[in-house]
Amino acid sequence: MVARRTEHALPLFGMEPAAAAAAVADPRAASLLRVKTIYLEPAVEGFQRGREILARFPEAERIEVPSHWNIPGLHGNEGLVGEWLRTKRDVLVLGVRKSMSVRLNGRSADWIAPGSSNGCAMACAYCYVPRRKGYANPVTVFVNIEQIADALVRHAGKLGPKPEPNQVDPVYWVYDIGENGDLSADALVSDNVRDLVALYRRIPNAKGSFATKFVNRELLDYDPQGKTRIRFSLMPQRAAKVVDVRTSPVAERIAAINDFVEAGYEVHLNFSPVIVYEGWRADYAELFQQVADVLSPKARAQIAAEVIFLTHNEALHEVNLGWHPKAEVMLWVPKLQEVKRSENGADNVRYRTGLKGKMVNIFRELLEQGLPGCPIRYAF
């Protein structure tokens, strides 16, 4: 099927064009998303959430496609690699999620939820999601949020109460609701994130969780009541300014922790990925001191950390060379790395066995010195 352009829909739900434009007037949204083209599956306009999103971007060109996952001219188009950032800024994809499977995890969460999105408006050079799409990875939002929520309610209902504490959480089953994107940025596009936070308020035996590198203070009004865990991703600013492209500055993420705790979120620290480079130990010692200097007693009492050392991939390395070769100087260091087959069969590059174990121990020691008593839920 060939992509088909559709006419712009009329204003919906009483929103006139001016009101719809105001919905995206937030300067944070403008810095990340200036949506000029929307690729959408035919069924999108049959969902209320789909119509709401389209009304937010009334001036965007709409191109109908058979599948959100395989868009001719976008996915697999090697010529787009030089337009990596422009594509993320200007393109939005809307689809209907088909699979509602919930996967076992055991690290960041007990379970990986069927996501409400895929792809990201940000452009972290180490992100694994682009490996699957090739040359373009804009935000894809799934408009059938009610079906996603129903699947999560059914899954948690079948589990019943959590039988015993584990490293994920002592009381609740935890669902990672943002595995393949950044929900803080997604919230600039639709109310999916607000709906998921509200969903976990009412599921008695579960909480939601997602990692983020973007400070979206609109989330402070979502009233999570302790049932959503936000993991602010942190790394030294010297590394972040190279590889964390289009994200909030690290200092801004740290400064937001207390406010999100006061708003009712559980806030943990996501040190991911930990990248080894000359001077990395001194930089992390400084980072931990920055966090310690900011945390309120209330935030400090509930803080915990997860630590994930860098995993890279040769295909992503080749993509990055086309748009951001400076990042690869830091990420692609063969003398420190080795190939390891992942669970899904891909050949990834990780720090060498033995060397990595030593680096993990160094990291643990640095964290204990800088944030004494901060639990590490897992490190690898």
Tab-separated table of C-alpha atoms in Angstrom:
chain	number	residue	atom	x	y	z
A	1	MET	CA	0.000	0.000	0.000
A	2	VAL	CA	1.303	3.434	-0.910
A	3	ALA	CA	1.264	6.241	1.639
A	4	ARG	CA	-1.850	8.342	1.095
A	5	ARG	CA	-2.217	11.992	2.065
A	6	THR	CA	-5.391	12.923	3.911
A	7	GLU	CA	-7.209	16.217	4.314
A	8	HIS	CA	-6.979	17.970	7.665
A	9	ALA	CA	-9.880	17.089	9.910
A	10	LEU	CA	-12.257	19.713	11.214
A	11	PRO	CA	-11.777	20.962	14.786
A	12	LEU	CA	-12.933	18.358	17.306
A	13	PHE	CA	-14.304	18.389	20.863
A	14	GLY	CA	-15.094	22.093	20.615
A	15	MET	CA	-11.457	23.044	19.974
A	16	GLU	CA	-11.140	25.830	17.466
A	17	PRO	CA	-7.838	26.083	15.556
A	18	ALA	CA	-6.552	28.860	17.826
A	19	ALA	CA	-7.181	26.740	20.923
A	20	ALA	CA	-5.494	23.746	19.346
A	21	ALA	CA	-2.459	25.862	18.511
A	22	ALA	CA	-2.340	27.083	22.114
A	23	ALA	CA	-2.142	23.458	23.245
A	24	VAL	CA	1.345	23.240	21.744
A	25	ALA	CA	2.475	26.790	22.516
A	26	ASP	CA	4.544	25.603	25.495
A	27	PRO	CA	8.141	26.677	24.721
A	28	ARG	CA	9.427	23.301	25.928
A	29	ALA	CA	7.290	21.601	23.322
A	30	ALA	CA	8.465	24.051	20.680
A	31	SER	CA	12.096	23.262	21.439
A	32	LEU	CA	11.554	19.527	20.997
A	33	LEU	CA	8.607	19.244	18.625
A	34	ARG	CA	7.594	21.459	15.725
A	35	VAL	CA	5.405	18.852	14.113
A	36	LYS	CA	5.137	19.445	10.376
A	37	THR	CA	4.352	15.911	9.202
A	38	ILE	CA	2.147	13.284	10.844
A	39	TYR	CA	2.212	9.716	9.570
A	40	LEU	CA	-0.910	7.900	10.719
A	41	GLU	CA	-2.484	4.503	10.358
A	42	PRO	CA	-6.015	4.486	8.864
A	43	ALA	CA	-7.642	3.509	12.179
A	44	VAL	CA	-6.175	6.420	14.162
A	45	GLU	CA	-9.040	8.836	13.614
A	46	GLY	CA	-11.451	6.233	14.999
A	47	PHE	CA	-9.979	6.746	18.480
A	48	GLN	CA	-10.674	9.774	20.645
A	49	ARG	CA	-7.003	10.102	21.567
A	50	GLY	CA	-6.070	10.093	17.899
A	51	ARG	CA	-8.522	12.889	17.155
A	52	GLU	CA	-7.266	14.894	20.131
A	53	ILE	CA	-3.646	14.680	18.969
A	54	LEU	CA	-4.543	15.647	15.412
A	55	ALA	CA	-6.419	18.658	16.763
A	56	ARG	CA	-3.274	19.762	18.615
A	57	PHE	CA	-1.335	19.958	15.345
A	58	PRO	CA	-3.865	21.371	12.876
A	59	GLU	CA	-1.256	22.706	10.432
A	60	ALA	CA	0.701	19.464	10.100
A	61	GLU	CA	0.601	17.548	6.838
A	62	ARG	CA	-1.023	14.142	7.298
A	63	ILE	CA	0.176	11.094	5.433
A	64	GLU	CA	-1.750	7.867	5.834
A	65	VAL	CA	0.405	4.731	6.011
A	66	PRO	CA	-0.484	1.048	6.425
A	67	SER	CA	1.775	0.517	9.428
A	68	HIS	CA	3.465	2.720	12.021
A	69	TRP	CA	6.379	0.298	12.049
A	70	ASN	CA	7.264	0.302	8.359
A	71	ILE	CA	6.906	3.695	6.721
A	72	PRO	CA	8.364	3.962	3.197
A	73	GLY	CA	10.764	6.875	2.916
A	74	LEU	CA	11.190	7.110	6.689
A	75	HIS	CA	12.287	3.794	8.168
A	76	GLY	CA	15.309	2.231	6.515
A	77	ASN	CA	16.017	5.344	4.456
A	78	GLU	CA	19.789	5.705	4.680
A	79	GLY	CA	19.583	9.156	3.138
A	80	LEU	CA	17.803	10.440	6.259
A	81	VAL	CA	20.692	9.845	8.623
A	82	GLY	CA	21.944	13.390	8.110
A	83	GLU	CA	18.451	14.640	9.007
A	84	TRP	CA	18.338	12.699	12.290
A	85	LEU	CA	17.538	15.701	14.508
A	86	ARG	CA	15.210	17.419	12.054
A	87	THR	CA	13.165	14.228	11.708
A	88	LYS	CA	12.784	13.971	15.481
A	89	ARG	CA	11.674	17.587	15.686
A	90	ASP	CA	9.339	17.694	12.688
A	91	VAL	CA	7.797	14.209	12.416
A	92	LEU	CA	5.167	12.476	14.531
A	93	VAL	CA	3.798	8.981	13.945
A	94	LEU	CA	0.394	7.835	15.192
A	95	GLY	CA	-0.542	4.178	15.371
A	96	VAL	CA	-2.703	1.574	17.049
A	97	ARG	CA	-0.876	-0.835	19.321
A	98	LYS	CA	-1.621	-4.419	18.369
A	99	SER	CA	0.238	-6.520	20.946
A	100	MET	CA	-0.785	-6.188	24.585
A	101	SER	CA	1.726	-8.680	25.966
A	102	VAL	CA	3.287	-7.972	29.363
A	103	ARG	CA	6.881	-9.201	29.704
A	104	LEU	CA	8.728	-10.311	32.804
A	105	ASN	CA	11.658	-8.047	33.721
A	106	GLY	CA	13.071	-8.182	37.242
A	107	ARG	CA	15.515	-5.269	37.002
A	108	SER	CA	14.020	-1.814	36.531
A	109	ALA	CA	10.571	-3.291	37.114
A	110	ASP	CA	8.835	-6.568	37.720
A	111	TRP	CA	7.076	-6.304	34.362
A	112	ILE	CA	7.439	-4.431	31.082
A	113	ALA	CA	4.063	-2.989	30.127
A	114	PRO	CA	2.799	-2.659	26.564
A	115	GLY	CA	4.044	0.840	25.846
A	116	SER	CA	1.894	3.815	24.932
A	117	SER	CA	4.670	5.052	22.636
A	118	ASN	CA	7.810	4.087	20.777
A	119	GLY	CA	10.685	6.323	19.765
A	120	CYS	CA	11.644	9.651	21.239
A	121	ALA	CA	11.862	13.368	20.538
A	122	MET	CA	15.307	13.379	22.122
A	123	ALA	CA	18.393	11.959	20.428
A	124	CYS	CA	20.631	10.197	22.934
A	125	ALA	CA	23.465	8.717	20.897
A	126	TYR	CA	23.450	5.388	22.770
A	127	CYS	CA	19.684	4.705	22.533
A	128	TYR	CA	18.928	1.128	21.473
A	129	VAL	CA	15.489	1.792	19.943
A	130	PRO	CA	16.871	3.170	16.605
A	131	ARG	CA	18.680	-0.121	16.000
A	132	ARG	CA	15.337	-1.640	15.087
A	133	LYS	CA	14.120	1.149	12.817
A	134	GLY	CA	17.204	2.430	11.062
A	135	TYR	CA	17.968	6.047	10.136
A	136	ALA	CA	14.841	7.601	11.688
A	137	ASN	CA	13.350	7.321	15.151
A	138	PRO	CA	10.712	10.012	15.776
A	139	VAL	CA	8.009	9.691	18.427
A	140	THR	CA	5.290	7.151	17.691
A	141	VAL	CA	2.229	7.533	19.914
A	142	PHE	CA	-0.344	4.765	20.233
A	143	VAL	CA	-3.862	6.141	20.336
A	144	ASN	CA	-5.682	3.099	21.793
A	145	ILE	CA	-4.738	4.018	25.362
A	146	GLU	CA	-7.960	2.537	26.795
A	147	GLN	CA	-7.066	-0.898	25.433
A	148	ILE	CA	-3.546	-0.621	26.845
A	149	ALA	CA	-4.958	0.355	30.251
A	150	ASP	CA	-7.464	-2.508	30.204
A	151	ALA	CA	-4.655	-4.990	29.520
A	152	LEU	CA	-2.676	-3.676	32.489
A	153	VAL	CA	-5.674	-3.842	34.821
A	154	ARG	CA	-6.340	-7.449	33.804
A	155	HIS	CA	-2.692	-8.445	34.248
A	156	ALA	CA	-2.370	-6.913	37.718
A	157	GLY	CA	-5.721	-8.395	38.716
A	158	LYS	CA	-4.541	-11.907	37.888
A	159	LEU	CA	-1.347	-11.441	39.927
A	160	GLY	CA	-2.996	-10.479	43.178
A	161	PRO	CA	-0.892	-9.037	46.012
A	162	LYS	CA	2.887	-9.179	45.723
A	163	PRO	CA	3.867	-12.194	47.826
A	164	GLU	CA	7.181	-10.862	49.130
A	165	PRO	CA	9.525	-7.886	48.781
A	166	ASN	CA	12.208	-7.889	46.085
A	167	GLN	CA	14.824	-5.453	44.800
A	168	VAL	CA	12.246	-3.816	42.544
A	169	ASP	CA	9.809	-2.844	45.308
A	170	PRO	CA	8.878	-4.099	48.777
A	171	VAL	CA	5.104	-3.826	48.339
A	172	TYR	CA	3.869	-3.331	44.771
A	173	TRP	CA	4.237	-5.041	41.437
A	174	VAL	CA	6.105	-2.446	39.337
A	175	TYR	CA	5.399	-2.005	35.621
A	176	ASP	CA	7.836	-0.153	33.367
A	177	ILE	CA	5.445	1.939	31.279
A	178	GLY	CA	8.091	3.747	29.198
A	179	GLU	CA	10.580	1.153	27.971
A	180	ASN	CA	10.918	2.465	24.398
A	181	GLY	CA	10.564	6.204	24.837
A	182	ASP	CA	10.554	9.068	27.332
A	183	LEU	CA	7.129	9.692	28.815
A	184	SER	CA	8.006	13.183	30.067
A	185	ALA	CA	8.395	14.232	26.432
A	186	ASP	CA	5.412	12.147	25.294
A	187	ALA	CA	3.247	14.189	27.664
A	188	LEU	CA	3.821	17.177	25.364
A	189	VAL	CA	1.959	15.306	22.621
A	190	SER	CA	-1.025	13.713	24.358
A	191	ASP	CA	-2.694	12.840	27.666
A	192	ASN	CA	-1.551	9.210	27.520
A	193	VAL	CA	0.924	9.746	30.353
A	194	ARG	CA	-1.641	11.522	32.535
A	195	ASP	CA	-4.006	8.598	31.953
A	196	LEU	CA	-1.354	6.038	32.952
A	197	VAL	CA	-0.499	7.916	36.155
A	198	ALA	CA	-4.214	7.995	36.990
A	199	LEU	CA	-4.508	4.291	36.154
A	200	TYR	CA	-1.915	3.267	38.725
A	201	ARG	CA	-3.577	5.376	41.392
A	202	ARG	CA	-6.493	2.952	41.232
A	203	ILE	CA	-4.702	-0.385	40.724
A	204	PRO	CA	-4.294	-1.501	44.356
A	205	ASN	CA	-1.354	-3.880	43.952
A	206	ALA	CA	0.809	-2.101	41.360
A	207	LYS	CA	2.705	1.067	40.476
A	208	GLY	CA	4.037	2.456	37.212
A	209	SER	CA	7.639	3.424	36.516
A	210	PHE	CA	9.608	5.180	33.786
A	211	ALA	CA	13.033	6.705	33.245
A	212	THR	CA	13.377	10.235	31.907
A	213	LYS	CA	15.957	12.763	30.767
A	214	PHE	CA	13.460	15.578	30.253
A	215	VAL	CA	12.041	17.772	33.010
A	216	ASN	CA	8.368	18.346	32.234
A	217	ARG	CA	6.866	20.214	35.156
A	218	GLU	CA	3.348	19.680	33.884
A	219	LEU	CA	3.674	16.201	35.404
A	220	LEU	CA	3.742	17.812	38.857
A	221	ASP	CA	-0.032	18.272	38.558
A	222	TYR	CA	-0.789	14.599	37.788
A	223	ASP	CA	-1.329	13.599	41.457
A	224	PRO	CA	0.415	10.189	41.424
A	225	GLN	CA	-0.151	9.557	45.156
A	226	GLY	CA	3.025	7.509	45.436
A	227	LYS	CA	1.964	5.063	42.714
A	228	THR	CA	4.327	6.214	39.940
A	229	ARG	CA	8.106	5.971	40.156
A	230	ILE	CA	10.141	8.387	38.049
A	231	ARG	CA	13.778	7.461	37.497
A	232	PHE	CA	15.751	10.579	36.599
A	233	SER	CA	18.611	9.499	34.347
A	234	LEU	CA	21.896	11.122	35.331
A	235	MET	CA	25.470	11.180	34.078
A	236	PRO	CA	28.274	13.741	34.383
A	237	GLN	CA	27.522	16.848	32.378
A	238	ARG	CA	30.824	16.484	30.492
A	239	ALA	CA	29.530	13.260	28.980
A	240	ALA	CA	25.917	14.382	28.713
A	241	LYS	CA	26.740	17.398	26.568
A	242	VAL	CA	28.172	14.985	23.988
A	243	VAL	CA	25.755	12.043	24.052
A	244	ASP	CA	22.500	13.287	25.686
A	245	VAL	CA	21.340	15.312	22.706
A	246	ARG	CA	18.159	17.431	23.056
A	247	THR	CA	17.669	16.490	26.721
A	248	SER	CA	17.276	18.655	29.827
A	249	PRO	CA	20.622	19.672	31.374
A	250	VAL	CA	21.742	17.300	34.116
A	251	ALA	CA	21.641	20.080	36.717
A	252	GLU	CA	17.996	20.734	35.834
A	253	ARG	CA	17.141	17.058	36.295
A	254	ILE	CA	18.825	17.031	39.702
A	255	ALA	CA	17.069	20.248	40.732
A	256	ALA	CA	13.690	18.713	39.868
A	257	ILE	CA	13.979	15.711	42.193
A	258	ASN	CA	12.678	17.402	45.354
A	259	ASP	CA	9.728	18.957	43.536
A	260	PHE	CA	8.640	15.625	42.072
A	261	VAL	CA	8.890	13.967	45.483
A	262	GLU	CA	6.739	16.729	46.975
A	263	ALA	CA	4.218	16.213	44.152
A	264	GLY	CA	3.733	12.586	45.186
A	265	TYR	CA	6.117	10.708	42.917
A	266	GLU	CA	8.613	8.161	44.103
A	267	VAL	CA	11.905	9.344	42.589
A	268	HIS	CA	14.900	7.100	41.972
A	269	LEU	CA	18.186	7.720	40.164
A	270	ASN	CA	18.955	5.970	36.892
A	271	PHE	CA	22.701	6.008	36.213
A	272	SER	CA	22.445	4.773	32.659
A	273	PRO	CA	24.495	4.346	30.685
A	274	VAL	CA	27.697	4.623	32.661
A	275	ILE	CA	30.350	5.480	30.059
A	276	VAL	CA	34.024	4.925	30.776
A	277	TYR	CA	36.357	7.653	29.524
A	278	GLU	CA	39.429	9.437	30.813
A	279	GLY	CA	38.415	11.206	34.006
A	280	TRP	CA	35.097	9.383	34.455
A	281	ARG	CA	35.706	8.567	38.119
A	282	ALA	CA	36.347	12.193	39.094
A	283	ASP	CA	33.307	13.298	37.099
A	284	TYR	CA	31.023	10.809	38.848
A	285	ALA	CA	32.362	11.791	42.269
A	286	GLU	CA	31.438	15.386	41.408
A	287	LEU	CA	28.000	14.285	40.141
A	288	PHE	CA	27.209	12.433	43.365
A	289	GLN	CA	28.199	15.503	45.359
A	290	GLN	CA	25.875	17.637	43.215
A	291	VAL	CA	23.000	15.283	44.027
A	292	ALA	CA	23.855	15.169	47.736
A	293	ASP	CA	23.916	18.971	47.913
A	294	VAL	CA	20.397	19.240	46.482
A	295	LEU	CA	18.349	16.413	47.989
A	296	SER	CA	15.851	17.316	50.674
A	297	PRO	CA	15.583	14.983	53.704
A	298	LYS	CA	12.280	13.656	52.315
A	299	ALA	CA	13.803	12.919	48.904
A	300	ARG	CA	16.923	11.428	50.466
A	301	ALA	CA	14.868	9.045	52.597
A	302	GLN	CA	13.202	7.421	49.567
A	303	ILE	CA	16.022	7.550	47.016
A	304	ALA	CA	17.483	4.452	45.374
A	305	ALA	CA	19.650	3.889	42.318
A	306	GLU	CA	20.020	1.585	39.365
A	307	VAL	CA	23.318	1.341	37.493
A	308	ILE	CA	23.695	0.188	33.886
A	309	PHE	CA	27.034	0.326	32.096
A	310	LEU	CA	27.066	1.123	28.392
A	311	THR	CA	25.935	-1.402	25.803
A	312	HIS	CA	26.546	-0.335	22.215
A	313	ASN	CA	25.850	-1.861	18.816
A	314	GLU	CA	27.743	-1.818	15.522
A	315	ALA	CA	24.662	-0.927	13.471
A	316	LEU	CA	23.935	2.038	15.733
A	317	HIS	CA	27.616	2.982	15.582
A	318	GLU	CA	27.347	3.245	11.788
A	319	VAL	CA	24.171	5.352	12.041
A	320	ASN	CA	25.787	7.696	14.553
A	321	LEU	CA	28.811	8.211	12.316
A	322	GLY	CA	26.396	9.750	9.819
A	323	TRP	CA	25.007	12.418	12.138
A	324	HIS	CA	27.091	12.666	15.326
A	325	PRO	CA	30.609	11.182	14.979
A	326	LYS	CA	31.865	13.023	18.084
A	327	ALA	CA	29.662	10.796	20.225
A	328	GLU	CA	31.320	7.689	18.846
A	329	VAL	CA	34.710	8.809	20.152
A	330	MET	CA	33.245	8.290	23.624
A	331	LEU	CA	30.957	5.320	22.901
A	332	TRP	CA	32.989	3.160	20.514
A	333	VAL	CA	36.241	2.163	22.252
A	334	PRO	CA	37.239	-1.318	20.965
A	335	LYS	CA	40.217	-1.639	23.310
A	336	LEU	CA	37.787	-1.627	26.270
A	337	GLN	CA	34.917	-3.539	24.679
A	338	GLU	CA	33.945	-6.990	23.462
A	339	VAL	CA	31.065	-8.446	21.445
A	340	LYS	CA	28.348	-10.231	23.382
A	341	ARG	CA	25.200	-11.865	22.001
A	342	SER	CA	22.074	-10.374	23.581
A	343	GLU	CA	18.923	-12.220	24.617
A	344	ASN	CA	17.224	-11.215	21.348
A	345	GLY	CA	20.119	-12.526	19.236
A	346	ALA	CA	21.790	-9.206	18.418
A	347	ASP	CA	25.559	-8.767	18.597
A	348	ASN	CA	26.132	-5.925	21.025
A	349	VAL	CA	29.334	-4.352	22.321
A	350	ARG	CA	29.939	-4.186	26.061
A	351	TYR	CA	32.887	-3.497	28.316
A	352	ARG	CA	35.207	-6.476	28.571
A	353	THR	CA	34.518	-9.182	31.137
A	354	GLY	CA	36.700	-8.671	34.185
A	355	LEU	CA	37.297	-5.027	33.386
A	356	LYS	CA	33.588	-4.320	33.695
A	357	GLY	CA	33.366	-6.015	37.082
A	358	LYS	CA	36.169	-3.807	38.378
A	359	MET	CA	34.444	-0.689	37.021
A	360	VAL	CA	31.134	-1.652	38.643
A	361	ASN	CA	32.904	-1.995	41.995
A	362	ILE	CA	34.578	1.393	41.536
A	363	PHE	CA	31.192	2.943	40.781
A	364	ARG	CA	29.661	1.391	43.902
A	365	GLU	CA	32.461	2.787	46.049
A	366	LEU	CA	32.142	6.256	44.555
A	367	LEU	CA	28.367	6.281	45.113
A	368	GLU	CA	28.742	5.141	48.711
A	369	GLN	CA	31.231	7.930	49.333
A	370	GLY	CA	29.103	10.597	47.653
A	371	LEU	CA	25.612	9.405	48.685
A	372	PRO	CA	26.261	7.167	51.682
A	373	GLY	CA	23.516	4.634	52.302
A	374	CYS	CA	21.834	5.118	48.918
A	375	PRO	CA	20.580	1.628	47.976
A	376	ILE	CA	21.634	0.270	44.590
A	377	ARG	CA	18.710	-1.829	43.400
A	378	TYR	CA	20.868	-3.471	40.737
A	379	ALA	CA	24.098	-2.812	38.856
A	380	PHE	CA	25.519	-4.440	35.740
